[in-house]
Short mmCIF file of C-alpha atoms in Angstrom, two decimals:
data_model
loop_
_atom_site.label_atom_id
_atom_site.label_comp_id
_atom_site.label_asym_id
_atom_site.label_seq_id
_atom_site.Cartn_x
_atom_site.Cartn_y
_atom_site.Cartn_z
CA MET A 1 29.13 33.09 -23.91
CA ALA A 2 25.93 31.04 -23.84
CA THR A 3 23.91 30.86 -20.85
CA ARG A 4 24.30 27.48 -19.04
CA VAL A 5 21.04 25.64 -18.39
CA LEU A 6 20.68 22.47 -16.24
CA MET A 7 17.47 20.77 -17.47
CA VAL A 8 16.28 18.58 -14.59
CA PHE A 9 13.54 15.99 -14.91
CA ASP A 10 12.35 12.71 -13.38
CA LEU A 11 12.56 9.10 -14.64
CA PRO A 12 11.09 5.91 -12.94
CA TYR A 13 14.66 4.48 -12.75
CA SER A 14 18.28 5.53 -12.38
CA VAL A 15 20.70 6.07 -15.19
CA PRO A 16 24.45 6.40 -15.33
CA PRO A 17 25.96 9.85 -15.51
CA ASP A 18 26.86 9.64 -19.16
CA TYR A 19 23.44 8.50 -20.30
CA ASP A 20 22.20 10.00 -23.61
CA PHE A 21 18.32 9.63 -23.16
CA ALA A 22 17.92 8.71 -26.73
CA ALA A 23 15.33 6.02 -26.22
CA GLU A 24 13.23 8.10 -23.76
CA PHE A 25 13.13 11.33 -25.81
CA ALA A 26 12.38 9.42 -29.03
CA ASP A 27 9.39 7.78 -27.48
CA PRO A 28 6.00 9.77 -28.28
CA ASP A 29 4.59 8.44 -25.06
CA GLY A 30 7.76 8.95 -22.85
CA SER A 31 9.85 12.01 -22.20
CA TYR A 32 7.98 14.13 -24.99
CA THR A 33 7.76 17.18 -22.79
CA GLU A 34 11.48 16.96 -21.83
CA ASN A 35 12.38 16.48 -25.65
CA ASP A 36 10.39 19.58 -26.64
CA VAL A 37 11.97 21.79 -24.00
CA TYR A 38 15.33 20.44 -24.72
CA GLN A 39 15.12 21.03 -28.44
CA ALA A 40 13.66 24.67 -27.80
CA LEU A 41 16.61 25.52 -25.38
CA LEU A 42 19.05 24.26 -27.94
CA GLU A 43 17.42 26.44 -30.61
CA SER A 44 17.78 29.44 -28.49
CA GLY A 45 21.34 28.98 -28.18
CA TYR A 46 21.70 27.84 -24.63
CA GLU A 47 24.39 25.37 -23.36
CA VAL A 48 22.27 22.69 -22.01
CA ARG A 49 22.93 19.66 -19.81
CA ARG A 50 20.16 17.07 -18.93
CA LEU A 51 19.87 15.28 -15.73
CA SER A 52 17.22 13.00 -14.68
CA LEU A 53 16.36 12.18 -10.93
CA PHE A 54 15.00 9.09 -9.49
CA ASP A 55 15.48 8.23 -5.96
CA ASP A 56 18.81 10.22 -5.26
CA VAL A 57 19.44 13.85 -5.11
CA ARG A 58 23.24 13.67 -5.31
CA PRO A 59 23.48 13.75 -8.87
CA LEU A 60 21.80 17.21 -8.77
CA LEU A 61 24.50 18.41 -6.25
CA ASP A 62 27.15 17.04 -8.20
CA ALA A 63 25.91 18.71 -11.58
CA VAL A 64 25.55 22.01 -9.98
CA ARG A 65 29.02 21.93 -8.59
CA ASP A 66 30.66 20.68 -11.84
CA PHE A 67 28.49 22.34 -14.68
CA LYS A 68 27.74 25.69 -12.53
CA PRO A 69 24.45 26.39 -14.21
CA GLU A 70 23.24 29.89 -14.40
CA VAL A 71 19.59 28.68 -14.29
CA ILE A 72 17.76 25.18 -13.52
CA PHE A 73 14.95 24.42 -15.90
CA ASN A 74 12.85 22.21 -13.70
CA LEU A 75 10.62 19.58 -15.11
CA CYS A 76 10.45 17.33 -12.13
CA GLU A 77 6.91 15.92 -11.42
CA THR A 78 7.90 12.83 -9.09
CA TYR A 79 10.69 11.67 -7.05
CA ASN A 80 11.08 7.79 -6.43
CA ASN A 81 7.61 7.62 -8.23
CA ALA A 82 5.81 9.76 -5.77
CA THR A 83 4.08 12.98 -7.04
CA HIS A 84 3.90 14.64 -3.58
CA TRP A 85 7.72 14.85 -3.40
CA ASP A 86 8.00 17.34 -6.37
CA LYS A 87 7.83 20.20 -3.85
CA ASN A 88 10.86 18.82 -2.04
CA VAL A 89 12.96 18.46 -5.01
CA ILE A 90 12.35 22.25 -5.83
CA ALA A 91 13.31 22.97 -2.36
CA THR A 92 16.54 21.22 -2.59
CA MET A 93 17.17 23.16 -5.95
CA GLU A 94 16.41 26.46 -3.94
CA LEU A 95 19.07 25.49 -1.16
CA LEU A 96 21.71 25.41 -3.99
CA ASP A 97 21.10 29.21 -4.69
CA VAL A 98 20.59 28.71 -8.55
CA PRO A 99 17.58 30.39 -10.07
CA VAL A 100 14.84 27.75 -11.02
CA THR A 101 12.07 28.02 -13.58
CA GLY A 102 8.44 27.55 -12.71
CA ALA A 103 6.78 27.74 -9.33
CA SER A 104 8.58 27.92 -5.93
CA SER A 105 8.36 24.94 -3.42
CA SER A 106 6.03 26.73 -1.30
CA ALA A 107 3.56 27.58 -4.07
CA VAL A 108 3.69 23.99 -5.24
CA PHE A 109 2.85 22.83 -1.70
CA LEU A 110 -0.17 25.29 -1.61
CA CYS A 111 -1.57 24.26 -4.96
CA ASN A 112 -1.10 20.45 -4.26
CA ASP A 113 -3.37 20.76 -1.08
CA LYS A 114 -6.82 21.40 -2.66
CA GLY A 115 -8.38 22.40 0.65
CA LEU A 116 -5.72 24.72 1.86
CA CYS A 117 -5.49 26.27 -1.70
CA LYS A 118 -9.27 26.92 -1.82
CA LYS A 119 -9.26 28.55 1.73
CA ILE A 120 -6.60 30.99 0.50
CA LEU A 121 -8.31 31.81 -2.68
CA ARG A 122 -11.68 32.40 -0.88
CA PHE A 123 -9.99 34.81 1.49
CA HIS A 124 -8.89 36.79 -1.66
CA ARG A 125 -12.42 36.85 -2.98
CA VAL A 126 -11.81 34.33 -5.76
CA ARG A 127 -14.75 32.12 -6.38
CA THR A 128 -14.43 28.43 -5.64
CA PRO A 129 -16.84 25.63 -5.14
CA ARG A 130 -18.13 25.20 -1.55
CA PHE A 131 -16.05 22.25 -0.02
CA HIS A 132 -15.18 20.30 2.92
CA THR A 133 -12.06 18.26 3.67
CA PHE A 134 -12.19 14.86 5.30
CA TYR A 135 -8.95 13.52 6.85
CA ARG A 136 -8.40 9.92 7.54
CA GLY A 137 -9.08 8.79 11.01
CA HIS A 138 -11.79 11.50 11.71
CA LYS A 139 -15.57 11.47 11.53
CA VAL A 140 -17.17 11.45 7.93
CA TRP A 141 -20.66 13.10 7.40
CA LEU A 142 -22.58 15.25 4.76
CA PRO A 143 -22.23 18.84 6.05
CA LYS A 144 -25.35 20.77 5.85
CA LEU A 145 -23.59 23.58 3.93
CA LEU A 146 -22.81 21.54 1.00
CA LYS A 147 -25.57 21.02 -1.60
CA LEU A 148 -25.54 17.77 -3.62
CA PRO A 149 -24.56 16.80 -6.28
CA CYS A 150 -20.81 16.90 -5.18
CA ILE A 151 -17.66 15.75 -6.59
CA ILE A 152 -15.35 13.65 -4.17
CA LYS A 153 -11.66 13.89 -4.89
CA PRO A 154 -8.44 12.85 -3.24
CA LEU A 155 -7.09 15.99 -1.44
CA THR A 156 -3.58 15.93 -2.70
CA GLU A 157 -3.64 14.10 -6.05
CA GLU A 158 -2.87 15.55 -9.53
CA ALA A 159 -3.82 15.11 -13.25
CA SER A 160 -7.23 13.89 -12.10
CA ARG A 161 -5.97 10.79 -10.59
CA GLY A 162 -8.85 9.24 -8.44
CA ILE A 163 -11.44 11.13 -10.43
CA SER A 164 -14.11 9.24 -12.52
CA GLN A 165 -17.73 9.48 -13.32
CA ALA A 166 -18.35 7.77 -10.00
CA SER A 167 -16.69 10.69 -8.23
CA ILE A 168 -20.05 12.59 -8.69
CA VAL A 169 -22.66 11.66 -5.96
CA ASP A 170 -26.17 12.89 -5.57
CA ASP A 171 -27.24 11.31 -2.31
CA GLU A 172 -25.82 10.84 1.23
CA ALA A 173 -25.05 7.17 0.92
CA GLY A 174 -23.02 7.68 -2.20
CA PHE A 175 -21.28 10.72 -0.71
CA LEU A 176 -19.98 8.56 2.35
CA ALA A 177 -19.24 5.69 0.33
CA ARG A 178 -16.96 7.50 -2.15
CA ILE A 179 -15.05 9.35 0.53
CA LYS A 180 -14.63 5.86 2.37
CA MET A 181 -13.22 4.41 -1.01
CA ILE A 182 -10.69 7.25 -1.34
CA GLN A 183 -9.47 6.97 2.40
CA GLU A 184 -9.38 3.17 2.46
CA ARG A 185 -8.63 1.93 -1.00
CA MET A 186 -6.22 4.85 -2.07
CA THR A 187 -5.18 5.75 1.56
CA LEU A 188 -5.66 9.20 0.87
CA ASP A 189 -7.48 12.15 2.48
CA ALA A 190 -10.59 13.30 0.48
CA ILE A 191 -12.24 16.76 -0.42
CA ALA A 192 -15.79 17.07 -1.52
CA GLU A 193 -16.71 19.99 -3.49
CA GLU A 194 -20.05 21.15 -4.95
CA TYR A 195 -20.45 20.28 -8.58
CA ILE A 196 -20.64 23.31 -10.73
CA GLU A 197 -22.45 23.12 -14.07
CA GLY A 198 -20.71 25.01 -16.93
CA ARG A 199 -18.08 25.33 -19.48
CA GLU A 200 -14.65 23.74 -18.56
CA LEU A 201 -11.97 26.21 -19.55
CA TYR A 202 -8.21 26.32 -18.93
CA VAL A 203 -6.55 29.61 -18.69
CA SER A 204 -2.94 29.97 -18.56
CA VAL A 205 -1.09 32.89 -16.92
CA ILE A 206 2.65 33.60 -17.56
CA GLY A 207 4.83 36.47 -15.85
CA ASP A 208 6.05 37.48 -12.53
CA ARG A 209 5.79 41.15 -11.97
CA ALA A 210 3.66 41.82 -15.10
CA LEU A 211 1.22 39.02 -15.71
CA ARG A 212 -0.36 38.11 -18.96
CA THR A 213 -3.32 35.83 -19.38
CA LEU A 214 -3.31 33.61 -22.59
CA PRO A 215 -6.26 32.83 -24.65
CA ALA A 216 -8.46 30.13 -23.04
CA ARG A 217 -8.55 26.40 -24.07
CA GLU A 218 -11.76 24.43 -23.57
CA MET A 219 -12.77 20.99 -23.01
CA THR A 220 -15.91 19.80 -24.60
CA PHE A 221 -17.96 16.48 -24.18
CA GLY A 222 -19.74 16.16 -27.61
CA ASP A 223 -21.23 12.75 -27.40
CA MET A 224 -21.97 12.38 -23.75
CA ALA A 225 -25.67 12.03 -22.50
CA GLU A 226 -27.23 15.35 -21.60
CA ASP A 227 -27.75 13.89 -17.93
CA GLU A 228 -24.36 12.76 -17.56
CA PRO A 229 -22.00 15.05 -15.41
CA ARG A 230 -19.32 16.58 -17.75
CA ILE A 231 -16.13 16.56 -15.81
CA ALA A 232 -12.48 16.18 -16.61
CA THR A 233 -11.97 12.66 -15.32
CA TYR A 234 -8.65 10.90 -15.46
CA LYS A 235 -9.97 8.96 -18.51
CA ALA A 236 -11.40 12.11 -20.21
CA LYS A 237 -7.90 13.51 -19.88
CA TRP A 238 -5.62 10.68 -20.64
CA ASP A 239 -7.48 7.74 -22.27
CA GLU A 240 -7.68 8.41 -26.06
CA LYS A 241 -10.05 5.45 -26.76
CA TYR A 242 -12.27 6.90 -24.00
CA ARG A 243 -12.08 10.55 -25.48
CA LYS A 244 -12.72 9.32 -28.92
CA ARG A 245 -15.72 7.27 -27.84
CA TRP A 246 -17.43 10.19 -26.24
CA GLY A 247 -16.32 12.90 -28.48
CA ILE A 248 -14.21 14.72 -25.77
CA SER A 249 -11.75 17.27 -27.21
CA ASN A 250 -9.57 20.01 -26.08
CA HIS A 251 -9.41 23.04 -28.43
CA ASP A 252 -9.24 26.76 -28.54
CA ALA A 253 -12.17 28.08 -26.48
CA ARG A 254 -15.41 29.00 -28.09
CA PRO A 255 -16.20 32.82 -28.38
CA ILE A 256 -16.35 34.48 -25.03
CA GLU A 257 -18.12 37.69 -24.53
CA PRO A 258 -15.83 40.66 -23.85
CA GLU A 259 -17.20 41.43 -20.47
CA LEU A 260 -16.82 37.74 -19.39
CA GLN A 261 -13.21 37.60 -20.82
CA LYS A 262 -12.33 40.43 -18.55
CA ARG A 263 -13.78 38.93 -15.57
CA ILE A 264 -11.86 35.67 -16.35
CA ASP A 265 -8.64 37.58 -16.61
CA GLU A 266 -9.24 39.39 -13.45
CA VAL A 267 -9.93 36.14 -11.53
CA CYS A 268 -6.90 34.32 -12.93
CA LYS A 269 -4.62 37.18 -12.11
CA ARG A 270 -5.98 37.50 -8.70
CA ALA A 271 -5.55 33.80 -7.95
CA TYR A 272 -2.04 33.72 -9.25
CA ARG A 273 -1.04 36.42 -7.09
CA ALA A 274 -2.87 35.03 -3.97
CA LEU A 275 -1.06 31.77 -4.47
CA ASN A 276 2.31 33.54 -4.98
CA LEU A 277 2.83 31.98 -8.34
CA ARG A 278 5.46 32.92 -10.76
CA SER A 279 6.75 31.93 -14.23
CA TYR A 280 3.62 30.07 -15.59
CA ALA A 281 0.59 28.41 -14.37
CA ARG A 282 -2.76 27.15 -15.57
CA PHE A 283 -6.04 27.56 -14.03
CA ASP A 284 -8.94 24.99 -14.49
CA LEU A 285 -12.18 27.02 -14.57
CA ARG A 286 -15.99 26.36 -14.64
CA VAL A 287 -17.93 29.18 -15.99
CA THR A 288 -21.72 29.08 -15.41
CA ALA A 289 -24.47 30.26 -17.72
CA GLY A 290 -24.87 33.34 -15.57
CA GLY A 291 -21.29 34.24 -16.14
CA ASN A 292 -19.90 33.23 -12.65
CA VAL A 293 -16.24 32.17 -12.88
CA TYR A 294 -15.15 29.43 -10.55
CA VAL A 295 -11.50 28.31 -10.01
CA ILE A 296 -11.65 24.41 -9.75
CA GLU A 297 -7.78 23.86 -9.79
CA PRO A 298 -4.84 25.80 -10.03
CA ASN A 299 -1.97 24.09 -11.85
CA ALA A 300 1.61 25.20 -10.71
CA ASN A 301 4.15 23.88 -13.07
CA PRO A 302 1.75 22.66 -15.74
CA CYS A 303 2.63 20.58 -18.65
CA ILE A 304 4.65 22.70 -20.94
CA ALA A 305 5.01 20.41 -23.91
CA ARG A 306 4.65 21.94 -27.49
CA ASP A 307 1.16 20.35 -27.98
CA ASP A 308 -0.31 20.87 -24.44
CA GLU A 309 -2.61 23.54 -23.13
CA LEU A 310 -0.08 26.23 -22.19
CA ALA A 311 1.98 26.20 -25.11
CA GLN A 312 -1.09 25.97 -27.48
CA SER A 313 -2.56 29.12 -25.75
CA ALA A 314 0.77 30.91 -26.13
CA LEU A 315 0.84 30.13 -29.68
CA LYS A 316 -2.73 31.42 -30.13
CA ALA A 317 -1.37 34.57 -28.58
CA GLY A 318 1.43 34.86 -31.18
CA ILE A 319 4.12 33.43 -28.84
CA ALA A 320 6.08 30.69 -30.72
CA TYR A 321 7.22 27.75 -28.51
CA SER A 322 10.91 28.65 -28.47
CA SER A 323 10.11 32.08 -27.39
CA LEU A 324 7.93 30.77 -24.56
CA ILE A 325 10.75 28.72 -23.38
CA ARG A 326 13.04 31.75 -23.42
CA LYS A 327 10.52 33.85 -21.63
CA VAL A 328 10.47 31.08 -18.95
CA VAL A 329 14.33 30.99 -18.64
CA ASN A 330 14.65 34.88 -18.58
CA GLN A 331 11.99 35.04 -15.74
CA ALA A 332 14.05 32.56 -13.75
CA LEU A 333 17.23 34.64 -14.44
CA ARG A 334 15.51 37.72 -13.11
CA GLN A 335 15.49 36.09 -9.66
CA LYS A 336 19.14 36.95 -9.27
CA GLY A 337 18.05 40.50 -9.01
#
């Protein structure tokens, strides 16, 4: 009898219980990740039911009661169009006592708070940029321990939202102004980090008890001026016209020396365990010319679309997409033990 998988994802609107998602799954700019995972689950012989959430969790409760899934494949990134509620959706799933793919609600909470996450990583001897958090309603100043230039980011946003070339500041006035902008215009807390010059690498890790690091991917900034800070801004990640204009591309990493590769693998595995991650995750790294490896961001439940970084790294390691999806399901099923 086929394993029953409830595939749960988010949409920015409500749909009726018998909705077929045909339009969303056919849209290359719409639910392409969900379509990739759905097709892979079907290819693997699972019995799959799809469920979208918007602003009501009752359909999830009803689906678990009626379908009785053996595993929930979680692809929810927002709830009621708010990214910070993703952890709450996972926590609701955990209350239902059904194994859930991807990171736990507590791990997602940690990874979404850049300051708290960096404190934990530094405690576990994982190198991160020096930083300081600035909460709304408190004094803002340039700490003496931070060396300019710095990059100023929203404390809890994801996918590089709120990050642009203007996020890099090299004087006190710019430092204070950027924090003020995030706090007042975006109504968010802010974090300031020292800017690390180096290669931008993305390293995925899969596993729970036994961990495996996948071949690195790299973002390169081909046509940007040498004196421009080369950072993964929102536009550099998501704006195709901007990427084409500046020759920005993501690809298999350029050759990495064996000793450095060993160091990268060790850093990513230590960070994965320190944050109590499971199933799959991706680390955004900066590697300096001197070989120092900095964890810039951990990504719990990163995009798992066929053409995105994690799946492409898996393919480079000889793991076909359908095999990757089966691994994720099997890891969740092991939670029963």
